[in-house]
Amino acid sequence: MTPTPSKETAPAGRGPLRVYLAVGILFSLAAAWLLLLTTPDARDDERAFTAAAECGAPGRGDSDCLRTVKAVINRTEKETMSETPSYWLYITEADGTSTRTRIEGRPERLPATRPGTDIEVTYWRDQIRYVDFASDRRYTNADPRGTFRMPLTIGLTVGIFGAMLLTAAAATAWSSRRSPRAFPWQVGLTVSGGTFLVVFGAMAAWNSDDIGDALRLTGLAGLVVLAVCALAALFLHRRHRGDDTIALRPSVLSEEVCLPGLIMGEVPYAGDAGYLIAGPGVLATTPDPTGASHRKAAPCTLTPLRVRPPYLTDPAGRPDYDGRAVVVECEDNGVPVLVVARRRDAPAVLGALGPARAE
């Protein structure tokens, strides 16, 4: 049996479609804010800092120049709230001002951090940006160099996730209108492509000194990934078109077995019990994984028609079993009934019902 294409999105696909669109738009807006505002501002700060010159006179009010003052170390204190090893350097400046600044590393590796040691600290825009010891310069956590890479990385990551969700929304709408089938690869392709781009975008951000270069490289990689995923989707779609009936042989059952499954339809024995009991001439539902209690048996009038893949048009609540679900289409005195189970368990279901007949 070949599924009939529809011009409308399948009902089961409308919920995920709305979620993909909403979250995708939200992520895209966050990425735009990070990439168009936060990252360029951080890059401008880095350029201004590297181009800054020493202030012309002590106490000059221009905060864009480098103001260097002498100071004495009072003590050091290890920072315990950060995963990266760092320490607080407590100092007293020549005018008596006491302050502190945080430096990455461990103070014991730098003997010059002993209390009483004379040092020089350099301010830029009213923050200590680096400290000069006797023969070593250490930049503080307020060093603006390279800070643009973090918002650039986050912006690219969030933006790629947003694009991935918007692509998933477009793919869901397109595939559900062409076929009601629900295949794991429809989601898998989008997730795989998005994951590759996230890794590539992070590498581009941390290995590029220019925001434009990182964006262009990620954009080119995105076009390549989109083309590969589109070709793979076309190949997989053509591979699975046509009659989607799954040929399975019924198992010969000598005893009852309990397996995950569900019976769906407008019949009294349907429900969300979660387990099926399949035995010689017996198919029942139960919430008990041992199959010992609360059994609700299907009547002998339940007749299997065929086995097929899951459809997006299936009733809400159909289990997927991690992409391994199949659906046994049945009827009970003209009433459509669906028996959902894992593919490996479907032969036992057929063995309990009898072989599927041709329509």
mmCIF file of C-alpha atoms in Angstrom:
data_model
loop_
_atom_site.group_PDB
_atom_site.id
_atom_site.type_symbol
_atom_site.label_atom_id
_atom_site.label_comp_id
_atom_site.label_asym_id
_atom_site.label_seq_id
_atom_site.Cartn_x
_atom_site.Cartn_y
_atom_site.Cartn_z
ATOM 1 C CA MET A 1 0.000 0.000 0.000
ATOM 2 C CA THR A 2 1.363 3.410 -1.025
ATOM 3 C CA PRO A 3 0.585 6.338 1.334
ATOM 4 C CA THR A 4 -1.358 9.160 -0.288
ATOM 5 C CA PRO A 5 0.327 12.598 -0.255
ATOM 6 C CA SER A 6 -1.563 15.418 1.467
ATOM 7 C CA LYS A 7 -1.470 19.190 1.001
ATOM 8 C CA GLU A 8 -1.811 19.725 4.743
ATOM 9 C CA THR A 9 0.600 19.000 7.561
ATOM 10 C CA ALA A 10 -0.334 15.830 9.402
ATOM 11 C CA PRO A 11 -2.015 16.532 12.783
ATOM 12 C CA ALA A 12 0.731 14.669 14.667
ATOM 13 C CA GLY A 13 3.311 16.928 13.040
ATOM 14 C CA ARG A 14 1.652 20.225 13.921
ATOM 15 C CA GLY A 15 2.688 20.164 17.593
ATOM 16 C CA PRO A 16 6.414 19.581 16.923
ATOM 17 C CA LEU A 17 6.213 22.039 14.014
ATOM 18 C CA ARG A 18 5.001 24.830 16.315
ATOM 19 C CA VAL A 19 7.647 24.009 18.922
ATOM 20 C CA TYR A 20 10.421 23.971 16.292
ATOM 21 C CA LEU A 21 9.288 27.321 14.917
ATOM 22 C CA ALA A 22 8.928 29.016 18.316
ATOM 23 C CA VAL A 23 12.249 27.831 19.758
ATOM 24 C CA GLY A 24 14.038 28.304 16.431
ATOM 25 C CA ILE A 25 12.910 31.934 16.191
ATOM 26 C CA LEU A 26 13.867 32.556 19.845
ATOM 27 C CA PHE A 27 17.346 31.089 19.318
ATOM 28 C CA SER A 28 17.795 33.049 16.097
ATOM 29 C CA LEU A 29 16.970 36.328 17.857
ATOM 30 C CA ALA A 30 19.407 35.523 20.679
ATOM 31 C CA ALA A 31 22.105 34.678 18.125
ATOM 32 C CA ALA A 32 21.489 37.944 16.264
ATOM 33 C CA TRP A 33 21.915 39.908 19.510
ATOM 34 C CA LEU A 34 25.166 38.108 20.340
ATOM 35 C CA LEU A 35 26.650 38.248 16.835
ATOM 36 C CA LEU A 36 25.531 41.754 15.832
ATOM 37 C CA LEU A 37 25.905 43.606 19.145
ATOM 38 C CA THR A 38 27.811 41.795 21.911
ATOM 39 C CA THR A 39 30.600 40.311 19.805
ATOM 40 C CA PRO A 40 31.424 43.482 17.789
ATOM 41 C CA ASP A 41 31.467 45.528 21.009
ATOM 42 C CA ALA A 42 33.942 43.098 22.584
ATOM 43 C CA ARG A 43 36.080 43.180 19.444
ATOM 44 C CA ASP A 44 36.081 47.003 19.481
ATOM 45 C CA ASP A 45 37.213 46.953 23.135
ATOM 46 C CA GLU A 46 40.097 44.651 22.227
ATOM 47 C CA ARG A 47 41.237 46.917 19.411
ATOM 48 C CA ALA A 48 40.970 50.026 21.583
ATOM 49 C CA PHE A 49 42.990 48.354 24.350
ATOM 50 C CA THR A 50 45.790 47.159 22.074
ATOM 51 C CA ALA A 51 45.994 50.621 20.471
ATOM 52 C CA ALA A 52 45.939 52.523 23.780
ATOM 53 C CA ALA A 53 49.012 54.552 24.785
ATOM 54 C CA GLU A 54 50.333 55.551 28.199
ATOM 55 C CA CYS A 55 48.605 58.463 29.851
ATOM 56 C CA GLY A 56 50.504 61.749 29.454
ATOM 57 C CA ALA A 57 50.412 62.692 33.124
ATOM 58 C CA PRO A 58 49.626 60.934 36.419
ATOM 59 C CA GLY A 59 45.954 61.120 37.345
ATOM 60 C CA ARG A 60 44.859 62.089 33.837
ATOM 61 C CA GLY A 61 41.092 61.668 33.449
ATOM 62 C CA ASP A 62 41.213 59.993 30.043
ATOM 63 C CA SER A 63 40.049 56.430 30.786
ATOM 64 C CA ASP A 64 41.072 55.214 27.298
ATOM 65 C CA CYS A 65 44.778 55.592 28.046
ATOM 66 C CA LEU A 66 46.962 53.174 30.027
ATOM 67 C CA ARG A 67 47.585 54.400 33.571
ATOM 68 C CA THR A 68 50.388 52.595 35.398
ATOM 69 C CA VAL A 69 50.837 52.957 39.149
ATOM 70 C CA LYS A 70 53.209 51.406 41.670
ATOM 71 C CA ALA A 71 51.838 49.096 44.337
ATOM 72 C CA VAL A 72 52.844 46.606 47.041
ATOM 73 C CA ILE A 73 51.460 43.088 47.401
ATOM 74 C CA ASN A 74 49.589 42.495 50.653
ATOM 75 C CA ARG A 75 48.620 38.867 50.138
ATOM 76 C CA THR A 76 47.243 36.338 47.671
ATOM 77 C CA GLU A 77 44.116 34.229 47.971
ATOM 78 C CA LYS A 78 43.135 31.222 45.881
ATOM 79 C CA GLU A 79 39.871 31.568 43.941
ATOM 80 C CA THR A 80 37.682 28.585 44.781
ATOM 81 C CA MET A 81 34.593 29.454 42.715
ATOM 82 C CA SER A 82 36.299 29.074 39.343
ATOM 83 C CA GLU A 83 37.157 25.807 37.584
ATOM 84 C CA THR A 84 40.226 27.435 36.022
ATOM 85 C CA PRO A 85 43.061 27.859 38.555
ATOM 86 C CA SER A 86 43.248 31.522 39.544
ATOM 87 C CA TYR A 87 43.990 33.686 42.560
ATOM 88 C CA TRP A 88 43.173 37.094 43.978
ATOM 89 C CA LEU A 89 46.058 39.520 44.309
ATOM 90 C CA TYR A 90 45.474 42.013 47.140
ATOM 91 C CA ILE A 91 47.550 45.184 46.762
ATOM 92 C CA THR A 92 48.039 48.656 48.186
ATOM 93 C CA GLU A 93 48.840 51.408 45.681
ATOM 94 C CA ALA A 94 51.290 54.231 46.262
ATOM 95 C CA ASP A 95 48.486 56.662 47.210
ATOM 96 C CA GLY A 96 47.257 54.228 49.902
ATOM 97 C CA THR A 97 44.356 52.799 47.886
ATOM 98 C CA SER A 98 43.755 49.117 48.618
ATOM 99 C CA THR A 99 42.226 46.932 45.938
ATOM 100 C CA ARG A 100 42.432 43.487 44.431
ATOM 101 C CA THR A 101 42.544 41.856 41.005
ATOM 102 C CA ARG A 102 42.198 38.267 39.802
ATOM 103 C CA ILE A 103 44.901 36.497 37.795
ATOM 104 C CA GLU A 104 44.795 33.037 36.221
ATOM 105 C CA GLY A 105 47.324 30.498 37.462
ATOM 106 C CA ARG A 106 48.709 29.561 40.857
ATOM 107 C CA PRO A 107 50.610 32.078 42.995
ATOM 108 C CA GLU A 108 53.122 29.464 44.194
ATOM 109 C CA ARG A 109 54.434 29.181 40.635
ATOM 110 C CA LEU A 110 55.432 32.848 40.711
ATOM 111 C CA PRO A 111 57.751 33.686 43.632
ATOM 112 C CA ALA A 112 57.274 37.401 42.953
ATOM 113 C CA THR A 113 53.784 37.215 44.495
ATOM 114 C CA ARG A 114 55.179 37.165 48.045
ATOM 115 C CA PRO A 115 53.751 39.794 50.419
ATOM 116 C CA GLY A 116 55.736 43.018 50.416
ATOM 117 C CA THR A 117 56.889 42.688 46.801
ATOM 118 C CA ASP A 118 56.846 45.872 44.730
ATOM 119 C CA ILE A 119 54.852 45.673 41.509
ATOM 120 C CA GLU A 120 53.220 47.899 38.895
ATOM 121 C CA VAL A 121 49.560 47.650 37.897
ATOM 122 C CA THR A 122 48.153 49.131 34.707
ATOM 123 C CA TYR A 123 44.613 50.490 34.482
ATOM 124 C CA TRP A 124 42.522 50.891 31.356
ATOM 125 C CA ARG A 125 38.987 52.240 31.584
ATOM 126 C CA ASP A 126 39.197 52.117 35.382
ATOM 127 C CA GLN A 127 40.051 48.399 35.594
ATOM 128 C CA ILE A 128 43.383 46.699 36.210
ATOM 129 C CA ARG A 129 44.225 44.942 32.947
ATOM 130 C CA TYR A 130 47.710 43.588 33.736
ATOM 131 C CA VAL A 131 50.305 43.437 36.493
ATOM 132 C CA ASP A 132 54.071 43.810 36.004
ATOM 133 C CA PHE A 133 56.186 41.824 38.439
ATOM 134 C CA ALA A 134 59.986 42.029 38.535
ATOM 135 C CA SER A 135 60.479 40.176 35.258
ATOM 136 C CA ASP A 136 57.021 38.968 34.303
ATOM 137 C CA ARG A 137 53.740 40.454 33.091
ATOM 138 C CA ARG A 138 50.482 38.775 34.007
ATOM 139 C CA TYR A 139 47.161 39.805 32.515
ATOM 140 C CA THR A 140 44.141 39.877 34.800
ATOM 141 C CA ASN A 141 40.669 38.464 34.222
ATOM 142 C CA ALA A 142 39.713 41.931 32.924
ATOM 143 C CA ASP A 143 42.016 41.510 29.911
ATOM 144 C CA PRO A 144 39.808 42.420 26.911
ATOM 145 C CA ARG A 145 41.964 40.581 24.381
ATOM 146 C CA GLY A 146 40.124 37.646 22.847
ATOM 147 C CA THR A 147 36.970 38.184 24.898
ATOM 148 C CA PHE A 148 34.958 38.465 21.676
ATOM 149 C CA ARG A 149 35.462 34.747 21.053
ATOM 150 C CA MET A 150 33.115 33.630 23.831
ATOM 151 C CA PRO A 151 30.016 35.561 22.641
ATOM 152 C CA LEU A 152 30.988 34.661 19.071
ATOM 153 C CA THR A 153 31.083 30.964 19.949
ATOM 154 C CA ILE A 154 27.823 31.111 21.897
ATOM 155 C CA GLY A 155 26.186 33.159 19.162
ATOM 156 C CA LEU A 156 27.222 30.712 16.450
ATOM 157 C CA THR A 157 26.139 27.734 18.562
ATOM 158 C CA VAL A 158 22.749 29.232 19.417
ATOM 159 C CA GLY A 159 22.286 30.433 15.846
ATOM 160 C CA ILE A 160 23.075 27.011 14.415
ATOM 161 C CA PHE A 161 20.635 25.377 16.832
ATOM 162 C CA GLY A 162 18.014 27.915 15.794
ATOM 163 C CA ALA A 163 18.659 27.232 12.114
ATOM 164 C CA MET A 164 18.554 23.490 12.836
ATOM 165 C CA LEU A 165 15.126 23.820 14.466
ATOM 166 C CA LEU A 166 13.785 26.004 11.657
ATOM 167 C CA THR A 167 15.111 23.494 9.125
ATOM 168 C CA ALA A 168 13.476 20.705 11.114
ATOM 169 C CA ALA A 169 10.195 22.630 10.976
ATOM 170 C CA ALA A 170 10.467 23.030 7.200
ATOM 171 C CA ALA A 171 11.446 19.363 6.775
ATOM 172 C CA THR A 172 8.556 18.220 8.993
ATOM 173 C CA ALA A 173 6.029 20.277 7.034
ATOM 174 C CA TRP A 174 7.437 19.110 3.683
ATOM 175 C CA SER A 175 7.697 15.425 4.557
ATOM 176 C CA SER A 176 4.293 15.225 6.267
ATOM 177 C CA ARG A 177 2.601 16.672 3.176
ATOM 178 C CA ARG A 178 4.316 14.232 0.837
ATOM 179 C CA SER A 179 3.924 11.147 3.003
ATOM 180 C CA PRO A 180 2.433 10.300 6.406
ATOM 181 C CA ARG A 181 5.355 8.020 7.231
ATOM 182 C CA ALA A 182 7.493 8.875 10.237
ATOM 183 C CA PHE A 183 11.087 7.710 9.845
ATOM 184 C CA PRO A 184 13.913 8.214 12.374
ATOM 185 C CA TRP A 185 16.216 9.563 9.660
ATOM 186 C CA GLN A 186 13.956 12.603 9.230
ATOM 187 C CA VAL A 187 15.121 13.833 12.632
ATOM 188 C CA GLY A 188 18.506 12.137 12.545
ATOM 189 C CA LEU A 189 19.699 14.022 9.461
ATOM 190 C CA THR A 190 18.859 17.404 10.976
ATOM 191 C CA VAL A 191 20.483 16.570 14.314
ATOM 192 C CA SER A 192 23.615 15.136 12.671
ATOM 193 C CA GLY A 193 24.052 18.132 10.381
ATOM 194 C CA GLY A 194 23.437 20.595 13.215
ATOM 195 C CA THR A 195 25.895 18.831 15.527
ATOM 196 C CA PHE A 196 28.628 18.946 12.884
ATOM 197 C CA LEU A 197 28.019 22.646 12.312
ATOM 198 C CA VAL A 198 28.097 23.405 16.065
ATOM 199 C CA VAL A 199 31.527 21.791 16.356
ATOM 200 C CA PHE A 200 32.777 23.512 13.194
ATOM 201 C CA GLY A 201 31.409 26.898 14.296
ATOM 202 C CA ALA A 202 33.086 26.632 17.707
ATOM 203 C CA MET A 203 36.413 25.762 16.087
ATOM 204 C CA ALA A 204 36.067 28.631 13.605
ATOM 205 C CA ALA A 205 35.317 31.096 16.411
ATOM 206 C CA TRP A 206 38.312 30.094 18.554
ATOM 207 C CA ASN A 207 40.769 29.901 15.650
ATOM 208 C CA SER A 208 39.900 33.129 13.866
ATOM 209 C CA ASP A 209 40.941 36.677 14.723
ATOM 210 C CA ASP A 210 38.177 38.153 12.588
ATOM 211 C CA ILE A 211 34.446 37.873 13.209
ATOM 212 C CA GLY A 212 33.632 38.018 9.510
ATOM 213 C CA ASP A 213 36.001 35.155 8.702
ATOM 214 C CA ALA A 214 34.402 32.922 11.348
ATOM 215 C CA LEU A 215 30.916 33.723 10.060
ATOM 216 C CA ARG A 216 31.872 33.139 6.429
ATOM 217 C CA LEU A 217 33.570 29.817 7.183
ATOM 218 C CA THR A 218 30.563 28.636 9.198
ATOM 219 C CA GLY A 219 28.193 29.810 6.474
ATOM 220 C CA LEU A 220 30.099 27.907 3.781
ATOM 221 C CA ALA A 221 30.161 24.803 5.975
ATOM 222 C CA GLY A 222 26.408 25.236 6.500
ATOM 223 C CA LEU A 223 25.792 25.259 2.744
ATOM 224 C CA VAL A 224 27.844 22.074 2.333
ATOM 225 C CA VAL A 225 26.013 20.336 5.202
ATOM 226 C CA LEU A 226 22.631 21.476 3.840
ATOM 227 C CA ALA A 227 23.459 20.112 0.390
ATOM 228 C CA VAL A 228 24.654 16.762 1.779
ATOM 229 C CA CYS A 229 21.581 16.414 4.027
ATOM 230 C CA ALA A 230 19.247 17.335 1.169
ATOM 231 C CA LEU A 231 20.793 14.693 -1.104
ATOM 232 C CA ALA A 232 20.652 12.112 1.686
ATOM 233 C CA ALA A 233 17.009 12.971 2.416
ATOM 234 C CA LEU A 234 16.106 12.663 -1.277
ATOM 235 C CA PHE A 235 17.841 9.287 -1.499
ATOM 236 C CA LEU A 236 16.186 7.958 1.668
ATOM 237 C CA HIS A 237 12.780 9.289 0.637
ATOM 238 C CA ARG A 238 12.967 7.564 -2.759
ATOM 239 C CA ARG A 239 14.235 4.403 -1.143
ATOM 240 C CA HIS A 240 11.160 4.194 1.072
ATOM 241 C CA ARG A 241 8.467 5.315 -1.356
ATOM 242 C CA GLY A 242 5.936 2.932 -2.837
ATOM 243 C CA ASP A 243 4.294 0.093 -0.963
ATOM 244 C CA ASP A 244 5.286 0.371 2.679
ATOM 245 C CA THR A 245 3.835 -2.939 3.851
ATOM 246 C CA ILE A 246 6.360 -4.776 6.023
ATOM 247 C CA ALA A 247 6.531 -8.489 5.361
ATOM 248 C CA LEU A 248 6.822 -10.378 8.658
ATOM 249 C CA ARG A 249 6.157 -14.019 9.404
ATOM 250 C CA PRO A 250 4.010 -14.777 12.442
ATOM 251 C CA SER A 251 5.756 -16.542 15.281
ATOM 252 C CA VAL A 252 4.529 -19.955 16.344
ATOM 253 C CA LEU A 253 3.701 -19.406 20.004
ATOM 254 C CA SER A 254 3.707 -22.257 22.487
ATOM 255 C CA GLU A 255 3.296 -20.049 25.563
ATOM 256 C CA GLU A 256 2.361 -16.518 26.499
ATOM 257 C CA VAL A 257 4.927 -13.745 26.314
ATOM 258 C CA CYS A 258 4.692 -10.196 27.734
ATOM 259 C CA LEU A 259 6.131 -7.395 25.620
ATOM 260 C CA PRO A 260 5.901 -3.580 25.319
ATOM 261 C CA GLY A 261 2.996 -2.543 23.137
ATOM 262 C CA LEU A 262 -0.270 -0.704 22.820
ATOM 263 C CA ILE A 263 -3.698 -1.195 21.237
ATOM 264 C CA MET A 264 -5.221 2.009 19.822
ATOM 265 C CA GLY A 265 -8.687 2.578 18.418
ATOM 266 C CA GLU A 266 -12.357 3.063 19.257
ATOM 267 C CA VAL A 267 -12.683 -0.313 20.959
ATOM 268 C CA PRO A 268 -13.193 -1.156 24.661
ATOM 269 C CA TYR A 269 -9.951 -3.120 24.975
ATOM 270 C CA ALA A 270 -7.767 -0.238 23.719
ATOM 271 C CA GLY A 271 -5.850 1.950 26.155
ATOM 272 C CA ASP A 272 -2.464 3.064 27.438
ATOM 273 C CA ALA A 273 -1.704 -0.004 29.577
ATOM 274 C CA GLY A 274 1.772 -0.216 28.048
ATOM 275 C CA TYR A 275 2.210 -3.988 27.664
ATOM 276 C CA LEU A 276 0.816 -6.727 25.445
ATOM 277 C CA ILE A 277 0.381 -10.392 26.254
ATOM 278 C CA ALA A 278 0.733 -12.565 23.165
ATOM 279 C CA GLY A 279 -0.025 -16.268 23.320
ATOM 280 C CA PRO A 280 -1.645 -19.035 21.290
ATOM 281 C CA GLY A 281 -4.891 -17.405 20.168
ATOM 282 C CA VAL A 282 -4.628 -14.699 22.858
ATOM 283 C CA LEU A 283 -3.769 -11.001 22.603
ATOM 284 C CA ALA A 284 -4.384 -8.870 25.690
ATOM 285 C CA THR A 285 -3.257 -5.593 27.217
ATOM 286 C CA THR A 286 -1.955 -5.136 30.745
ATOM 287 C CA PRO A 287 -0.173 -2.468 32.818
ATOM 288 C CA ASP A 288 1.741 -5.249 34.598
ATOM 289 C CA PRO A 289 5.180 -5.922 33.009
ATOM 290 C CA THR A 290 4.930 -9.511 34.261
ATOM 291 C CA GLY A 291 1.567 -9.945 32.546
ATOM 292 C CA ALA A 292 0.026 -11.514 35.637
ATOM 293 C CA SER A 293 -2.760 -9.025 36.437
ATOM 294 C CA HIS A 294 -5.261 -6.537 35.007
ATOM 295 C CA ARG A 295 -5.432 -8.283 31.657
ATOM 296 C CA LYS A 296 -7.869 -7.023 29.034
ATOM 297 C CA ALA A 297 -8.165 -9.492 26.152
ATOM 298 C CA ALA A 298 -8.942 -8.591 22.549
ATOM 299 C CA PRO A 299 -11.811 -10.579 20.988
ATOM 300 C CA CYS A 300 -11.325 -13.169 18.278
ATOM 301 C CA THR A 301 -12.972 -10.748 15.832
ATOM 302 C CA LEU A 302 -9.775 -8.643 15.803
ATOM 303 C CA THR A 303 -8.264 -9.392 12.392
ATOM 304 C CA PRO A 304 -4.809 -8.240 11.210
ATOM 305 C CA LEU A 305 -4.614 -6.556 7.803
ATOM 306 C CA ARG A 306 -0.961 -5.641 7.376
ATOM 307 C CA VAL A 307 2.178 -4.398 9.138
ATOM 308 C CA ARG A 308 3.459 -0.926 8.275
ATOM 309 C CA PRO A 309 5.803 1.800 9.573
ATOM 310 C CA PRO A 310 4.481 4.472 11.968
ATOM 311 C CA TYR A 311 2.556 7.340 10.360
ATOM 312 C CA LEU A 312 2.426 10.971 11.387
ATOM 313 C CA THR A 313 -1.351 10.600 11.076
ATOM 314 C CA ASP A 314 -1.460 7.946 13.796
ATOM 315 C CA PRO A 315 -3.387 8.890 16.960
ATOM 316 C CA ALA A 316 -1.624 10.993 19.564
ATOM 317 C CA GLY A 317 0.248 8.961 22.134
ATOM 318 C CA ARG A 318 1.541 6.322 19.738
ATOM 319 C CA PRO A 319 4.841 5.028 21.199
ATOM 320 C CA ASP A 320 7.972 5.162 19.061
ATOM 321 C CA TYR A 321 10.235 2.750 20.965
ATOM 322 C CA ASP A 322 13.363 4.688 19.948
ATOM 323 C CA GLY A 323 12.528 4.451 16.259
ATOM 324 C CA ARG A 324 11.892 0.680 16.349
ATOM 325 C CA ALA A 325 8.092 0.734 16.405
ATOM 326 C CA VAL A 326 5.868 -0.845 13.758
ATOM 327 C CA VAL A 327 2.090 -0.736 13.468
ATOM 328 C CA VAL A 328 -0.132 -3.759 12.868
ATOM 329 C CA GLU A 329 -3.228 -2.461 11.118
ATOM 330 C CA CYS A 330 -6.302 -4.454 12.182
ATOM 331 C CA GLU A 331 -10.044 -4.248 12.091
ATOM 332 C CA ASP A 332 -12.707 -5.450 14.491
ATOM 333 C CA ASN A 333 -16.091 -5.766 12.742
ATOM 334 C CA GLY A 334 -15.195 -2.832 10.500
ATOM 335 C CA VAL A 335 -13.647 -0.667 13.261
ATOM 336 C CA PRO A 336 -9.982 0.282 12.543
ATOM 337 C CA VAL A 337 -7.605 -0.849 15.308
ATOM 338 C CA LEU A 338 -3.864 -0.293 15.556
ATOM 339 C CA VAL A 339 -1.538 -2.570 17.497
ATOM 340 C CA VAL A 340 1.828 -0.847 18.100
ATOM 341 C CA ALA A 341 4.894 -2.875 19.088
ATOM 342 C CA ARG A 342 8.599 -3.085 18.487
ATOM 343 C CA ARG A 343 9.532 -4.611 15.145
ATOM 344 C CA ARG A 344 11.184 -7.590 16.795
ATOM 345 C CA ASP A 345 7.992 -8.258 18.805
ATOM 346 C CA ALA A 346 5.557 -7.853 15.881
ATOM 347 C CA PRO A 347 5.849 -11.535 14.783
ATOM 348 C CA ALA A 348 4.587 -12.564 18.237
ATOM 349 C CA VAL A 349 1.610 -10.183 17.843
ATOM 350 C CA LEU A 350 0.852 -11.708 14.443
ATOM 351 C CA GLY A 351 1.218 -15.175 15.931
ATOM 352 C CA ALA A 352 -1.421 -14.289 18.522
ATOM 353 C CA LEU A 353 -3.796 -12.799 15.928
ATOM 354 C CA GLY A 354 -3.081 -15.054 12.978
ATOM 355 C CA PRO A 355 -1.369 -14.113 9.688
ATOM 356 C CA ALA A 356 -2.160 -10.778 8.100
ATOM 357 C CA ARG A 357 -4.516 -11.115 5.150
ATOM 358 C CA ALA A 358 -4.414 -9.179 1.898
ATOM 359 C CA GLU A 359 -6.824 -6.276 1.625
#
